[in-house]
Amino acid sequence: MVNKTAVRILTEKGLRVTPQRTAVLDVTLNLNNHPSAENISEYLRLNYPHVPIGTVYKILEAFVANGILSRVKTENRQIRYDPVMEKHYHLYNPDSDQIADLFDADLNKILENYFQKKIIPGFTIKDFYLQVVGNFSEEPAS
Amino acid sequence: MVNKTAVRILTEKGLRVTPQRTAVLDVTLNLNNHPSAENISEYLRLNYPHVPIGTVYKILEAFVANGILSRVKTENRQIRYDPVMEKHYHLYNPDSDQIADLFDADLNKILENYFQKKIIPGFTIKDFYLQVVGNFSEEPAS
DNA sequence: ATAATTGCAAAAGCTTTGCATGGCC
DNA sequence: GGCCATGCAAAGCTTTTGCAATTAT
């Protein structure tokens, strides 16, 4: 009962379809947590045949290299992973280390427009990342 | 010949003035690099009496806790430190890992204005960070 | 005087790496 | 069949921690 989306994505990207990869991708797509490698490994342990953490890292690295996931940095040491590849922003609470996505077409326009016009001497702009820091009103039971 | 600015800042913040602290602060203020603990330690080794890396970390942690420095996250593993505490943004090149400051009053206004009005259900906005990714036209000899 | 900081070394935490085994195309 | 991915264990790198000795106030 492997998620077909995961298999489709792997195939589309020309990656070999293995049970470990489909499991990791499936979990990452379904957890809305921006999970860390450790989170993913833990979740896999409960719901799928065990995948060693080293393998999880290798798989995540392959996914990042192939544009399936992106890395998200926080105040913490762990790398978090994000399966949403469309332009969006992150809401972040440093206390709980919780991340949520912010999709905001207006903000996209404002910033794209600004950086298209903006000339910074000695620097060629390629992209931008915006993190909004604050508090979630209902922190989920951690 | 210790920088008086460093001593003044420490005194203002009510921190004990030690040679190690003034040295670390002096270096961080004068290197425009957004240096890592390792960078600072290395520079100290050449220009000041040696300060062990563990002590550098403790000092930097104290500075961050007292609002003298802020941490800057990059694609790399190391934490970088920034002595500029006014609102600004970062230009960043992931390839060279170089960071530069971007001061931009227009952008400040646009974003402050936007986030003052913007209501995000379930989230209280406190602050925001913006990183501009791209290339520096003249990379300094690394 | 005394409370905080330094120095040293060990440990911790996350991630990467190497290499033999196994599995996908 | 051949090449790529997995599994396991060890290593790597940055940062943190503990504690005794030292120093600033």
XYZ file of C-alpha atoms (C1' of nucleotides) in Angstrom:
334
model
C 0.000 0.000 0.000
C 2.676 2.406 -0.997
C 1.601 5.902 -1.943
C 1.420 6.107 -5.716
C 2.388 9.749 -5.684
C 5.780 8.872 -4.288
C 6.369 6.267 -6.967
C 5.249 8.650 -9.676
C 7.566 11.397 -8.469
C 10.554 9.074 -8.312
C 9.832 7.768 -11.798
C 9.366 11.245 -13.217
C 12.691 12.304 -11.817
C 14.393 9.242 -13.237
C 15.331 7.895 -9.843
C 15.297 4.212 -9.042
C 12.209 3.186 -7.206
C 13.124 1.340 -4.030
C 10.959 0.568 -1.017
C 13.157 2.788 1.146
C 12.826 5.732 -1.189
C 9.109 5.446 -1.618
C 8.726 5.128 2.151
C 10.855 8.198 2.882
C 9.124 10.246 0.219
C 5.699 9.097 1.289
C 6.377 10.054 4.879
C 7.835 13.405 3.945
C 4.857 14.215 1.747
C 2.360 13.235 4.391
C 3.939 14.643 7.515
C 3.235 18.339 7.347
C 5.977 18.977 9.837
C 8.974 19.854 7.757
C 10.518 16.833 9.418
C 14.150 16.225 10.235
C 15.954 13.065 9.184
C 15.477 11.832 12.731
C 11.725 12.547 12.618
C 11.424 10.658 9.373
C 13.431 7.731 10.661
C 11.322 7.560 13.790
C 8.083 7.669 11.872
C 9.322 5.007 9.481
C 10.218 2.769 12.383
C 6.586 2.738 13.444
C 4.851 2.531 10.124
C 7.177 0.930 7.642
C 9.940 -1.642 7.643
C 12.929 -0.113 9.397
C 15.237 2.104 7.361
C 18.586 2.968 8.966
C 19.218 6.635 9.600
C 22.300 6.654 7.372
C 20.187 5.468 4.482
C 17.563 8.085 5.258
C 20.260 10.745 4.974
C 21.484 9.361 1.669
C 17.966 9.282 0.314
C 17.201 12.809 1.474
C 20.409 14.037 -0.088
C 19.428 12.411 -3.379
C 16.005 14.023 -3.195
C 17.463 17.453 -2.569
C 19.908 16.993 -5.454
C 16.990 16.098 -7.720
C 14.703 18.922 -6.708
C 12.181 16.757 -4.891
C 12.836 18.298 -1.498
C 14.505 21.383 -0.169
C 16.370 21.888 3.067
C 15.007 24.265 5.655
C 17.271 25.875 8.234
C 16.060 26.801 11.684
C 17.566 27.957 14.933
C 18.246 24.348 15.742
C 21.029 22.166 14.589
C 19.004 19.714 12.581
C 18.238 20.124 8.924
C 14.536 20.040 8.147
C 13.098 18.929 4.820
C 10.295 20.435 2.779
C 8.479 18.679 -0.063
C 6.744 21.832 -1.279
C 8.775 23.205 -4.149
C 6.557 26.108 -5.211
C 7.603 29.529 -3.968
C 6.469 30.018 -0.429
C 7.618 31.316 2.936
C 8.012 29.881 6.389
C 6.353 30.748 9.632
C 8.621 29.744 12.442
C 8.519 29.624 16.203
C 12.010 29.273 17.674
C 10.683 28.115 21.048
C 8.771 25.117 19.781
C 10.868 24.790 16.625
C 7.629 24.510 14.688
C 7.527 25.461 11.009
C 4.489 26.110 8.847
C 4.182 27.115 5.227
C 2.956 30.510 4.199
C 1.620 30.785 0.679
C 1.094 34.404 -0.199
C 0.657 35.498 -3.764
C 0.639 39.184 -2.841
C 3.933 38.911 -1.052
C 5.359 36.943 -3.984
C 4.428 39.787 -6.294
C 5.754 42.496 -4.036
C 9.093 40.823 -3.551
C 9.546 39.594 -7.105
C 8.734 43.021 -8.368
C 11.074 44.658 -5.896
C 14.012 42.413 -6.617
C 13.488 42.575 -10.349
C 13.999 46.311 -10.265
C 16.483 46.465 -7.431
C 20.082 46.844 -8.417
C 22.659 45.873 -5.834
C 26.155 46.861 -6.935
C 28.427 43.853 -7.021
C 25.685 41.325 -6.552
C 23.467 39.410 -8.942
C 20.206 38.365 -7.348
C 19.038 34.844 -8.019
C 16.442 34.150 -5.365
C 15.304 35.135 -1.915
C 14.086 33.430 1.212
C 11.840 34.930 3.810
C 11.199 33.553 7.261
C 8.485 34.996 9.462
C 9.150 34.529 13.156
C 6.416 34.467 15.767
C 4.050 32.321 17.767
C 1.466 29.793 16.747
C -1.688 30.297 18.757
C -2.325 26.609 19.169
C 0.881 24.730 19.455
C 0.193 21.115 18.644
C 0.980 18.667 21.430
C 4.671 18.241 20.836
C 45.895 48.591 22.249
C 42.478 47.098 22.677
C 39.660 48.656 20.755
C 37.789 51.032 23.021
C 34.515 50.335 21.277
C 34.617 46.745 22.424
C 35.267 47.770 26.013
C 32.505 50.345 25.874
C 29.980 47.850 24.531
C 30.818 45.288 27.177
C 30.537 47.877 29.919
C 27.240 49.192 28.587
C 25.809 45.715 28.574
C 26.998 45.092 32.105
C 29.281 42.272 31.082
C 32.629 41.707 32.725
C 35.454 43.076 30.692
C 38.049 40.389 30.106
C 40.889 40.361 27.583
C 39.284 37.376 25.858
C 35.968 39.122 25.484
C 37.379 42.368 24.227
C 39.521 40.454 21.759
C 36.600 38.398 20.439
C 34.359 41.427 20.183
C 37.049 43.540 18.584
C 37.682 40.903 15.954
C 34.017 40.377 15.250
C 33.446 44.103 14.874
C 36.379 44.538 12.541
C 36.111 41.467 10.379
C 33.300 42.255 7.972
C 32.945 38.604 7.206
C 30.160 37.418 9.415
C 32.807 35.107 10.835
C 32.318 31.673 12.328
C 33.728 30.733 15.742
C 36.534 28.987 13.895
C 37.294 32.107 11.812
C 37.424 34.201 14.938
C 39.645 31.736 16.740
C 42.012 31.593 13.789
C 42.226 35.357 13.524
C 42.797 35.671 17.241
C 45.620 33.171 17.062
C 47.469 35.473 14.686
C 46.746 38.838 16.203
C 46.020 38.370 19.867
C 47.053 36.062 22.661
C 45.559 32.659 21.996
C 41.972 32.060 23.083
C 40.804 28.445 23.075
C 37.908 27.657 20.774
C 35.731 26.476 23.645
C 36.099 29.846 25.289
C 35.313 31.577 22.013
C 32.064 29.641 21.873
C 31.184 30.560 25.432
C 31.909 34.203 24.751
C 29.897 34.245 21.550
C 26.989 32.595 23.327
C 27.128 35.286 26.021
C 27.198 38.000 23.368
C 24.173 36.566 21.602
C 22.301 36.270 24.907
C 23.058 39.939 25.597
C 22.093 41.278 22.202
C 25.607 42.172 21.117
C 25.703 39.690 18.253
C 23.205 37.669 16.313
C 23.608 34.291 14.739
C 23.404 33.925 10.989
C 22.476 30.633 9.385
C 23.792 29.570 6.005
C 23.812 26.457 3.892
C 26.873 25.346 5.804
C 27.116 23.681 9.123
C 28.854 26.481 10.958
C 27.073 29.258 12.750
C 28.132 32.724 11.634
C 28.025 35.800 13.824
C 26.901 39.323 13.006
C 27.667 42.404 15.098
C 25.204 44.619 13.225
C 22.025 44.696 15.246
C 19.992 47.207 13.229
C 17.430 45.736 10.873
C 19.080 44.577 7.701
C 19.180 41.718 5.241
C 21.784 39.308 3.980
C 23.200 38.756 0.564
C 24.468 35.236 0.346
C 26.350 33.105 -2.123
C 26.029 29.416 -1.272
C 28.989 28.469 -3.455
C 31.539 30.669 -1.736
C 29.589 30.828 1.520
C 30.095 34.578 1.476
C 27.678 36.852 3.304
C 27.256 40.603 2.946
C 24.895 43.006 4.606
C 22.114 44.709 2.726
C 20.769 47.868 4.274
C 17.632 48.909 2.473
C 15.253 51.408 4.001
C 12.713 50.996 1.195
C 12.544 47.285 1.700
C 12.251 47.785 5.450
C 9.236 49.970 4.897
C 7.604 47.666 2.407
C 7.954 44.623 4.610
C 7.153 46.301 7.899
C 4.083 47.798 6.345
C 3.064 44.510 4.818
C 3.457 42.488 7.970
C 1.804 45.120 10.110
C -1.367 44.760 8.079
C -1.097 41.096 7.265
C -3.187 38.766 9.361
C -2.139 35.148 9.413
C -4.731 32.999 11.181
C -3.190 31.126 14.077
C 0.088 33.002 13.976
C 1.331 36.144 15.664
C 4.103 37.814 13.722
C 7.062 39.048 15.705
C 9.794 39.549 13.161
C 11.026 38.458 9.758
C 14.300 37.566 8.119
C 15.121 37.889 4.485
C 18.056 36.317 2.712
C 18.910 37.265 -0.852
C 20.744 34.537 -2.708
C 23.000 35.193 -5.666
C 26.529 35.877 -6.828
C 29.043 38.483 -5.861
C 30.710 39.872 -8.948
C 34.127 40.017 -7.359
C 34.606 37.164 -5.006
C 37.448 38.002 -2.699
C 40.338 35.579 -2.869
C 39.014 32.870 -0.608
C 35.990 38.178 48.823
C 33.344 35.927 45.700
C 30.942 35.167 41.825
C 31.869 34.808 37.121
C 35.048 33.473 33.433
C 38.659 30.877 31.439
C 41.083 26.714 29.911
C 41.297 22.107 29.022
C 39.570 17.904 27.704
C 35.996 14.981 27.013
C 31.432 14.253 25.213
C 27.475 15.115 22.480
C 24.760 15.719 18.301
C 23.987 15.610 13.664
C 25.636 14.296 9.310
C 28.852 12.075 6.136
C 31.676 8.358 4.481
C 33.535 3.677 3.135
C 32.781 -0.582 1.764
C 30.614 -5.015 1.342
C 26.005 -6.872 0.305
C 21.863 -6.827 -2.044
C 18.310 -5.183 -5.419
C 16.462 -2.504 -9.437
C 16.316 -1.821 -14.429
C 24.438 -8.474 -15.665
C 25.786 -4.322 -14.353
C 25.263 -0.473 -11.850
C 23.167 1.795 -8.159
C 21.196 1.754 -3.494
C 21.232 -0.104 1.025
C 23.034 -1.342 5.613
C 26.264 -1.102 9.012
C 29.767 0.904 11.461
C 33.111 4.171 11.962
C 34.599 8.780 11.419
C 33.987 13.869 10.961
C 32.930 18.358 12.231
C 30.892 21.757 14.925
C 29.258 22.854 19.250
C 28.390 21.938 24.167
C 29.573 20.565 28.759
C 31.997 19.746 33.297
C 35.082 21.101 36.430
C 39.194 22.998 38.455
C 41.978 27.107 38.266
C 42.031 31.926 37.556
C 40.420 36.684 37.378
C 37.318 40.849 37.384
C 34.630 43.667 40.250
